[in-house]
Coordinates of N, CA, C and O and ligand atoms in Angstrom, one line a residue:
M1 N 99.8 96.5 121.9 CA 99.5 96.6 121.2 C 99.7 96.5 120.0 O 100.0 97.8 119.4
C2 N 99.1 96.1 118.9 CA 100.0 96.9 117.3 C 99.0 97.7 116.5 O 97.9 96.8 117.3
I3 N 99.0 98.0 115.0 CA 98.0 98.8 114.8 C 97.1 98.2 114.6 O 96.2 99.0 114.1
F4 N 97.0 97.0 114.1 CA 96.3 96.7 113.3 C 95.2 95.5 114.2 O 94.2 96.0 114.5
D5 N 95.6 95.9 115.7 CA 95.1 95.2 117.0 C 94.4 96.2 117.5 O 92.9 96.2 117.4
K6 N 95.1 97.7 117.2 CA 94.3 98.7 117.6 C 92.5 98.5 116.8 O 91.7 99.2 116.8
I7 N 93.0 98.5 115.8 CA 92.2 98.0 114.1 C 90.6 98.1 114.9 O 89.5 98.3 114.7
V8 N 91.0 96.5 115.1 CA 90.3 96.2 115.8 C 89.5 96.0 117.1 O 88.1 96.1 117.2
S9 N 90.2 96.9 118.1 CA 89.7 97.5 119.0 C 89.0 98.2 118.4 O 87.9 99.0 120.0
G10 N 89.3 99.3 118.0 CA 88.4 100.2 117.7 C 89.1 101.8 117.9 O 88.6 102.7 118.2
E11 N 89.8 101.2 118.6 CA 91.1 102.6 119.0 C 91.2 103.3 117.8 O 91.6 104.8 117.7
I12 N 91.9 103.1 116.5 CA 91.9 103.6 115.1 C 91.1 103.0 114.8 O 90.4 102.2 114.2
P13 N 90.8 104.2 113.5 CA 89.4 103.5 113.1 C 89.8 103.0 111.5 O 91.3 103.5 110.5
A14 N 88.7 102.5 110.7 CA 89.3 101.8 109.4 C 87.6 101.5 108.6 O 86.8 101.7 108.9
N15 N 88.6 101.8 106.9 CA 87.5 101.6 106.5 C 86.7 99.8 105.8 O 87.5 99.3 105.7
K16 N 86.5 99.8 107.4 CA 85.9 97.8 107.1 C 85.2 97.9 105.7 O 83.7 98.7 105.1
V17 N 85.1 96.2 105.3 CA 84.5 95.9 104.1 C 83.2 94.4 104.8 O 82.7 94.4 104.7
L18 N 84.2 94.1 105.5 CA 83.8 92.8 106.1 C 83.7 92.1 107.5 O 85.5 91.8 107.6
E19 N 83.8 91.7 108.0 CA 83.9 91.3 110.0 C 82.8 90.1 110.0 O 81.6 90.2 110.1
N20 N 83.8 89.2 110.6 CA 82.5 88.7 111.3 C 83.4 88.4 112.5 O 84.2 89.3 113.1
D21 N 83.5 87.1 113.7 CA 83.7 87.0 115.2 C 85.2 86.5 114.6 O 86.3 87.3 116.4
D22 N 85.8 86.7 114.0 CA 87.1 86.2 113.7 C 87.8 87.3 113.3 O 89.5 86.7 112.9
F23 N 87.6 87.2 111.8 CA 88.3 88.3 110.8 C 88.0 89.0 110.3 O 86.5 89.5 110.8
L24 N 88.5 89.9 109.6 CA 88.0 92.1 109.4 C 88.8 91.8 108.2 O 90.4 91.4 108.1
A25 N 88.7 93.0 107.2 CA 88.5 93.3 106.2 C 88.3 94.9 106.6 O 87.4 95.1 106.2
F26 N 89.3 95.1 105.8 CA 89.5 97.2 105.5 C 90.5 97.0 104.6 O 91.4 96.3 104.2
H27 N 89.9 98.0 104.3 CA 90.3 99.2 102.6 C 92.1 99.2 103.2 O 92.5 99.7 104.1
D28 N 93.7 98.7 102.9 CA 94.4 99.1 102.6 C 94.6 100.6 102.7 O 94.0 101.7 101.9
I29 N 95.6 101.4 103.6 CA 95.1 103.0 103.7 C 96.2 103.6 102.7 O 95.6 104.6 102.0
N30 N 97.6 102.9 101.9 CA 98.2 103.4 101.4 C 97.8 102.3 99.9 O 98.3 101.3 99.4
P31 N 96.6 102.5 99.1 CA 96.3 101.1 97.9 C 97.3 101.1 96.3 O 97.3 102.9 96.5
K32 N 97.8 100.5 96.3 CA 98.9 100.0 95.4 C 97.8 99.3 93.6 O 98.5 98.5 93.3
A33 N 96.9 99.7 94.1 CA 95.9 99.4 93.2 C 94.2 99.3 93.7 O 94.3 100.0 94.8
P34 N 93.2 99.3 92.3 CA 92.3 99.9 92.7 C 91.7 99.6 93.5 O 90.7 100.4 93.8
I35 N 91.7 98.4 94.1 CA 90.8 97.8 94.9 C 91.8 97.0 95.6 O 92.7 96.2 94.7
H36 N 92.3 97.3 97.3 CA 93.2 97.1 98.0 C 93.1 97.0 99.0 O 92.7 97.6 100.0
I37 N 92.6 96.0 99.8 CA 91.9 95.0 100.8 C 93.1 94.3 101.6 O 93.8 93.6 101.2
L38 N 93.3 94.3 102.9 CA 93.4 93.6 104.7 C 92.3 93.0 104.8 O 91.7 93.5 105.6
I39 N 93.0 91.9 105.0 CA 92.2 90.2 105.3 C 93.2 90.3 106.9 O 93.9 89.1 107.0
I40 N 92.3 90.3 108.1 CA 93.3 89.7 109.1 C 92.6 89.3 110.0 O 91.0 88.4 110.5
P41 N 92.3 88.0 111.2 CA 92.2 88.0 111.9 C 92.5 88.7 112.8 O 93.6 89.4 112.7
K42 N 91.3 88.5 114.0 CA 91.3 89.0 114.3 C 91.7 88.9 116.0 O 92.7 90.5 116.2
A43 N 92.5 87.8 116.3 CA 93.7 87.3 116.9 C 95.0 87.7 116.1 O 94.9 87.5 115.6
H44 N 95.5 87.9 117.3 CA 96.8 88.3 117.6 C 97.9 86.9 116.5 O 98.7 86.4 117.7
F45 N 98.6 86.8 115.4 CA 99.6 86.3 114.4 C 100.3 87.4 114.5 O 100.2 87.9 113.3
E46 N 101.3 86.9 114.0 CA 102.7 87.6 114.4 C 102.9 87.8 112.3 O 103.0 88.3 111.9
N47 N 102.9 86.7 112.1 CA 102.4 86.1 109.9 C 101.9 85.0 110.0 O 101.6 84.3 111.1
F48 N 102.3 85.1 108.7 CA 101.9 83.1 108.8 C 101.8 82.4 108.7 O 101.5 81.3 109.1
Q49 N 103.5 82.4 109.5 CA 104.5 81.7 109.6 C 103.8 80.8 111.0 O 104.3 79.8 111.3
T50 N 103.4 81.3 112.0 CA 102.8 81.4 113.1 C 101.5 81.0 113.0 O 100.7 80.5 114.4
F51 N 100.7 80.7 112.4 CA 98.9 80.7 112.0 C 98.3 78.9 111.9 O 99.1 78.9 110.9
P52 N 97.8 78.7 112.5 CA 97.3 77.7 112.9 C 97.4 77.1 111.5 O 95.4 77.6 111.1
A53 N 97.3 75.8 110.9 CA 96.7 75.5 109.9 C 95.3 75.6 109.9 O 95.0 75.7 108.5
S54 N 94.7 74.9 111.4 CA 93.6 74.8 111.7 C 92.6 76.4 111.4 O 91.3 74.9 111.5
Q55 N 92.7 77.1 110.4 CA 91.4 78.3 110.8 C 92.5 78.9 109.6 O 92.1 79.9 108.5
M56 N 92.9 77.8 108.6 CA 93.1 78.6 107.3 C 92.1 78.1 106.7 O 91.8 79.3 105.4
G57 N 90.8 76.6 106.8 CA 90.3 77.1 106.4 C 88.6 78.1 107.2 O 88.3 78.6 105.1
A58 N 88.7 78.1 107.8 CA 87.8 79.6 107.8 C 88.6 80.7 107.5 O 87.1 82.1 107.0
M59 N 89.2 81.4 106.7 CA 89.7 81.9 106.6 C 89.5 81.6 105.1 O 89.6 83.3 104.2
T60 N 90.0 81.4 104.5 CA 90.1 81.1 103.3 C 88.3 80.8 103.0 O 87.6 82.1 101.4
E61 N 87.7 81.0 103.7 CA 86.1 81.4 102.8 C 85.8 82.9 103.5 O 85.2 83.1 102.4
F62 N 86.4 83.4 104.4 CA 86.0 84.7 105.1 C 87.4 85.3 103.6 O 86.0 86.6 103.0
I63 N 87.8 84.9 103.3 CA 89.0 86.2 102.0 C 88.1 85.9 100.9 O 87.5 87.1 99.8
Q64 N 87.5 84.9 100.1 CA 86.1 84.5 99.0 C 85.0 85.1 99.5 O 84.5 86.0 98.1
Q65 N 84.8 85.6 100.1 CA 83.4 86.7 101.3 C 83.9 88.3 100.7 O 83.3 87.9 100.1
V66 N 84.9 87.6 100.6 CA 85.5 89.7 101.0 C 85.8 89.7 98.9 O 84.3 90.8 99.0
A67 N 85.8 88.6 98.8 CA 86.0 89.2 97.0 C 85.0 89.8 96.8 O 84.8 90.0 95.4
I68 N 84.0 89.3 97.3 CA 82.1 88.8 96.7 C 81.6 90.3 96.9 O 81.7 91.0 96.0
A69 N 82.1 90.1 98.7 CA 81.9 92.1 98.7 C 82.6 92.9 98.3 O 81.7 93.7 97.4
V70 N 83.1 93.0 96.9 CA 84.2 94.5 97.0 C 83.8 93.8 95.1 O 84.4 95.1 93.9
G71 N 83.5 92.6 94.8 CA 83.0 92.8 93.2 C 84.5 91.9 92.6 O 84.2 93.0 91.1
V72 N 85.6 91.4 92.7 CA 86.2 91.2 92.1 C 86.9 89.6 92.1 O 87.7 88.7 91.2
D73 N 85.5 88.9 92.5 CA 84.8 87.4 91.7 C 85.2 86.9 91.1 O 85.4 85.5 90.5
K74 N 84.3 87.5 90.2 CA 84.6 87.5 88.9 C 85.5 87.6 88.0 O 85.9 86.5 87.1
T75 N 86.2 88.3 88.0 CA 87.2 89.4 87.7 C 88.5 89.0 88.0 O 89.3 89.0 86.6
G76 N 88.8 88.4 89.1 CA 89.7 87.6 89.6 C 90.9 89.1 90.4 O 90.3 90.0 90.2
Y77 N 91.4 88.5 90.7 CA 92.1 89.8 91.9 C 93.3 88.5 92.3 O 93.8 87.4 91.4
R78 N 94.5 89.1 92.8 CA 95.9 89.1 93.4 C 95.6 88.8 95.1 O 95.2 89.4 95.8
L79 N 96.2 87.7 95.5 CA 95.8 87.1 97.1 C 97.4 87.1 97.4 O 98.4 86.2 97.1
L80 N 97.5 88.0 98.1 CA 98.9 87.5 98.5 C 99.6 87.9 100.7 O 99.2 88.8 101.2
T81 N 100.2 87.5 101.0 CA 100.9 87.8 102.1 C 102.4 88.3 102.9 O 102.7 87.1 102.6
N82 N 102.9 89.1 103.0 CA 104.7 88.5 103.4 C 104.7 88.8 104.9 O 104.1 89.8 105.5
C83 N 105.3 87.2 104.6 CA 105.6 87.1 105.8 C 107.8 87.5 106.1 O 108.5 86.6 105.9
G84 N 107.6 87.9 107.1 CA 108.4 88.4 108.2 C 110.0 89.1 106.9 O 109.3 89.5 106.2
E85 N 111.2 89.0 107.9 CA 112.2 90.0 107.2 C 112.2 90.4 105.3 O 112.0 91.2 104.7
N86 N 112.9 89.2 105.2 CA 113.5 89.0 103.5 C 111.7 90.0 102.6 O 112.3 90.4 101.1
S87 N 110.7 89.0 103.0 CA 109.7 89.5 102.1 C 109.0 90.8 102.4 O 108.6 91.6 101.4
G88 N 109.1 91.8 103.0 CA 109.4 93.4 103.1 C 108.4 93.5 104.6 O 108.1 94.2 104.2
Q89 N 108.1 93.0 105.2 CA 106.7 92.4 106.1 C 107.2 94.3 106.3 O 108.0 94.0 107.6
E90 N 105.9 95.1 106.8 CA 106.0 96.0 107.9 C 105.1 95.9 108.9 O 105.2 97.4 109.8
V91 N 103.7 95.3 109.3 CA 102.6 95.5 109.9 C 103.1 94.6 110.1 O 102.6 93.5 109.8
M92 N 103.9 93.8 111.5 CA 103.6 92.4 112.2 C 102.3 92.0 113.1 O 102.1 91.8 114.2
H93 N 101.4 91.6 112.0 CA 100.5 91.0 112.8 C 99.9 90.6 111.3 O 99.3 91.5 109.6
L94 N 99.3 89.3 111.2 CA 98.9 88.0 109.7 C 98.1 89.4 109.2 O 97.1 89.3 109.5
H95 N 98.7 90.0 107.6 CA 97.6 90.3 106.3 C 98.0 89.7 105.6 O 98.7 89.6 104.8
F96 N 96.2 89.6 104.6 CA 96.6 88.8 103.2 C 96.2 90.4 102.5 O 95.1 90.9 102.9
H97 N 96.2 90.6 101.9 CA 96.0 91.9 100.4 C 95.3 91.3 99.2 O 96.2 90.0 99.0
L98 N 94.3 91.4 99.5 CA 93.5 91.1 97.7 C 93.9 93.0 97.1 O 93.0 93.4 97.6
L99 N 94.4 92.4 95.9 CA 94.1 93.7 94.5 C 93.6 93.2 94.3 O 93.8 92.1 93.2
G100 N 93.2 94.1 93.2 CA 91.9 94.0 91.9 C 91.6 95.5 90.9 O 92.2 96.1 92.0
G101 N 90.6 94.9 91.0 CA 89.7 96.3 89.5 C 90.9 96.7 88.8 O 90.3 98.1 88.7
T102 N 91.9 96.0 88.2 CA 92.6 96.7 87.1 C 93.6 95.2 86.7 O 93.5 93.8 87.3
N103 N 93.8 95.0 85.6 CA 94.2 94.5 84.8 C 95.9 93.6 85.2 O 97.0 94.9 85.2
L104 N 96.3 93.5 86.4 CA 97.3 93.3 87.6 C 99.0 93.0 86.8 O 98.3 91.6 85.9
K105 N 99.3 93.9 87.3 CA 101.1 93.1 85.7 C 101.6 92.4 87.0 O 102.1 92.2 88.5
W106 N 102.4 91.6 86.1 CA 103.6 90.5 87.3 C 104.8 90.6 87.1 O 105.3 90.0 85.9
T107 N 105.3 91.8 87.6 CA 106.8 92.0 87.5 C 107.7 91.7 88.7 O 109.4 92.8 88.2
G108 N 107.2 91.3 90.0 CA 108.1 91.0 90.3 C 109.1 90.2 90.6 O 108.7 89.2 89.9
G109 N 109.4 89.2 91.6 CA 110.6 88.1 91.6 C 112.0 88.4 91.5 O 112.1 89.9 91.8
E110 N 113.3 88.2 91.4 CA 114.8 88.5 91.9 C 115.3 89.4 90.6 O 115.7 90.1 90.8
N111 N 114.4 88.7 89.7 CA 115.0 90.5 88.3 C 114.6 91.4 88.7 O 114.8 92.7 88.4
N112 N 113.4 92.0 89.7 CA 113.2 93.3 90.2 C 112.6 93.3 91.0 O 111.0 93.2 91.6
P113 N 112.9 93.0 91.9 CA 113.3 92.8 93.5 C 112.0 94.2 94.0 O 111.2 93.6 95.1
Q114 N 112.4 94.9 93.2 CA 111.6 96.6 93.9 C 109.5 96.4 93.4 O 109.6 96.9 94.5
E115 N 109.9 95.5 92.7 CA 108.3 96.1 92.0 C 107.9 94.8 92.9 O 107.1 93.1 92.0
T116 N 107.1 95.0 93.9 CA 105.8 93.9 94.9 C 105.0 93.4 93.7 O 104.3 93.0 93.9
F117 N 104.0 94.3 93.6 CA 102.2 93.8 92.5 C 102.7 94.5 91.4 O 102.8 95.2 90.7
Ligands
AMP201 P1 102.5 95.1 105.1 O1 104.4 95.1 104.6 O2 102.5 93.1 103.9 O3 103.0 94.7 106.0 O4 102.4 96.2 104.1 C1 100.9 97.0 105.8 C2 100.5 97.4 105.2 O5 99.1 97.5 106.1 C3 100.9 99.1 104.3 O6 100.0 98.5 102.8 C4 100.2 99.6 104.6 O7 99.7 100.8 103.5 C5 98.5 98.9 105.3 N1 98.7 99.9 106.7 C6 99.2 100.1 107.2 N2 98.8 101.5 108.3 C7 97.0 101.1 107.9 C8 96.5 101.3 108.7 N3 96.0 102.0 109.5 N4 94.8 101.5 107.7 C9 95.2 100.9 106.8 N5 96.3 99.7 106.3 C10 97.2 100.1 106.7

């Protein structure tokens, strides 16, 4: 069982923002922006590459609801997912990072590989 499976089952606590039968949103334990939420499917998928396209519609609606719930739907936010080794993915359970609450810099990319956010 991965760490996010344990959050879904309640074995490990999380600071939850929103959930429904299929998805869960909670605060990142090590925030990289004033608002940093992780959004996951409750079912285990290793990363985006193995996530069924048929579930992306529902995931999209849920993410939009999370953005409203944390008050960044009007001010804007960044949404990203790390997928696989070269991305630096650490937790092998699909998660989207929703970052906001400030004017986010865009310094990532091949010229500055250490700066993700
Ligand atoms: P990634 O590098 O995309 O796999 O991101 C994993 C994220 O999970 C990191 O931002 C961590 O801070 C976060 N994280 C790891 N364990 C927990 C936890 N128990 N509760 C909340 N966030 C976590």
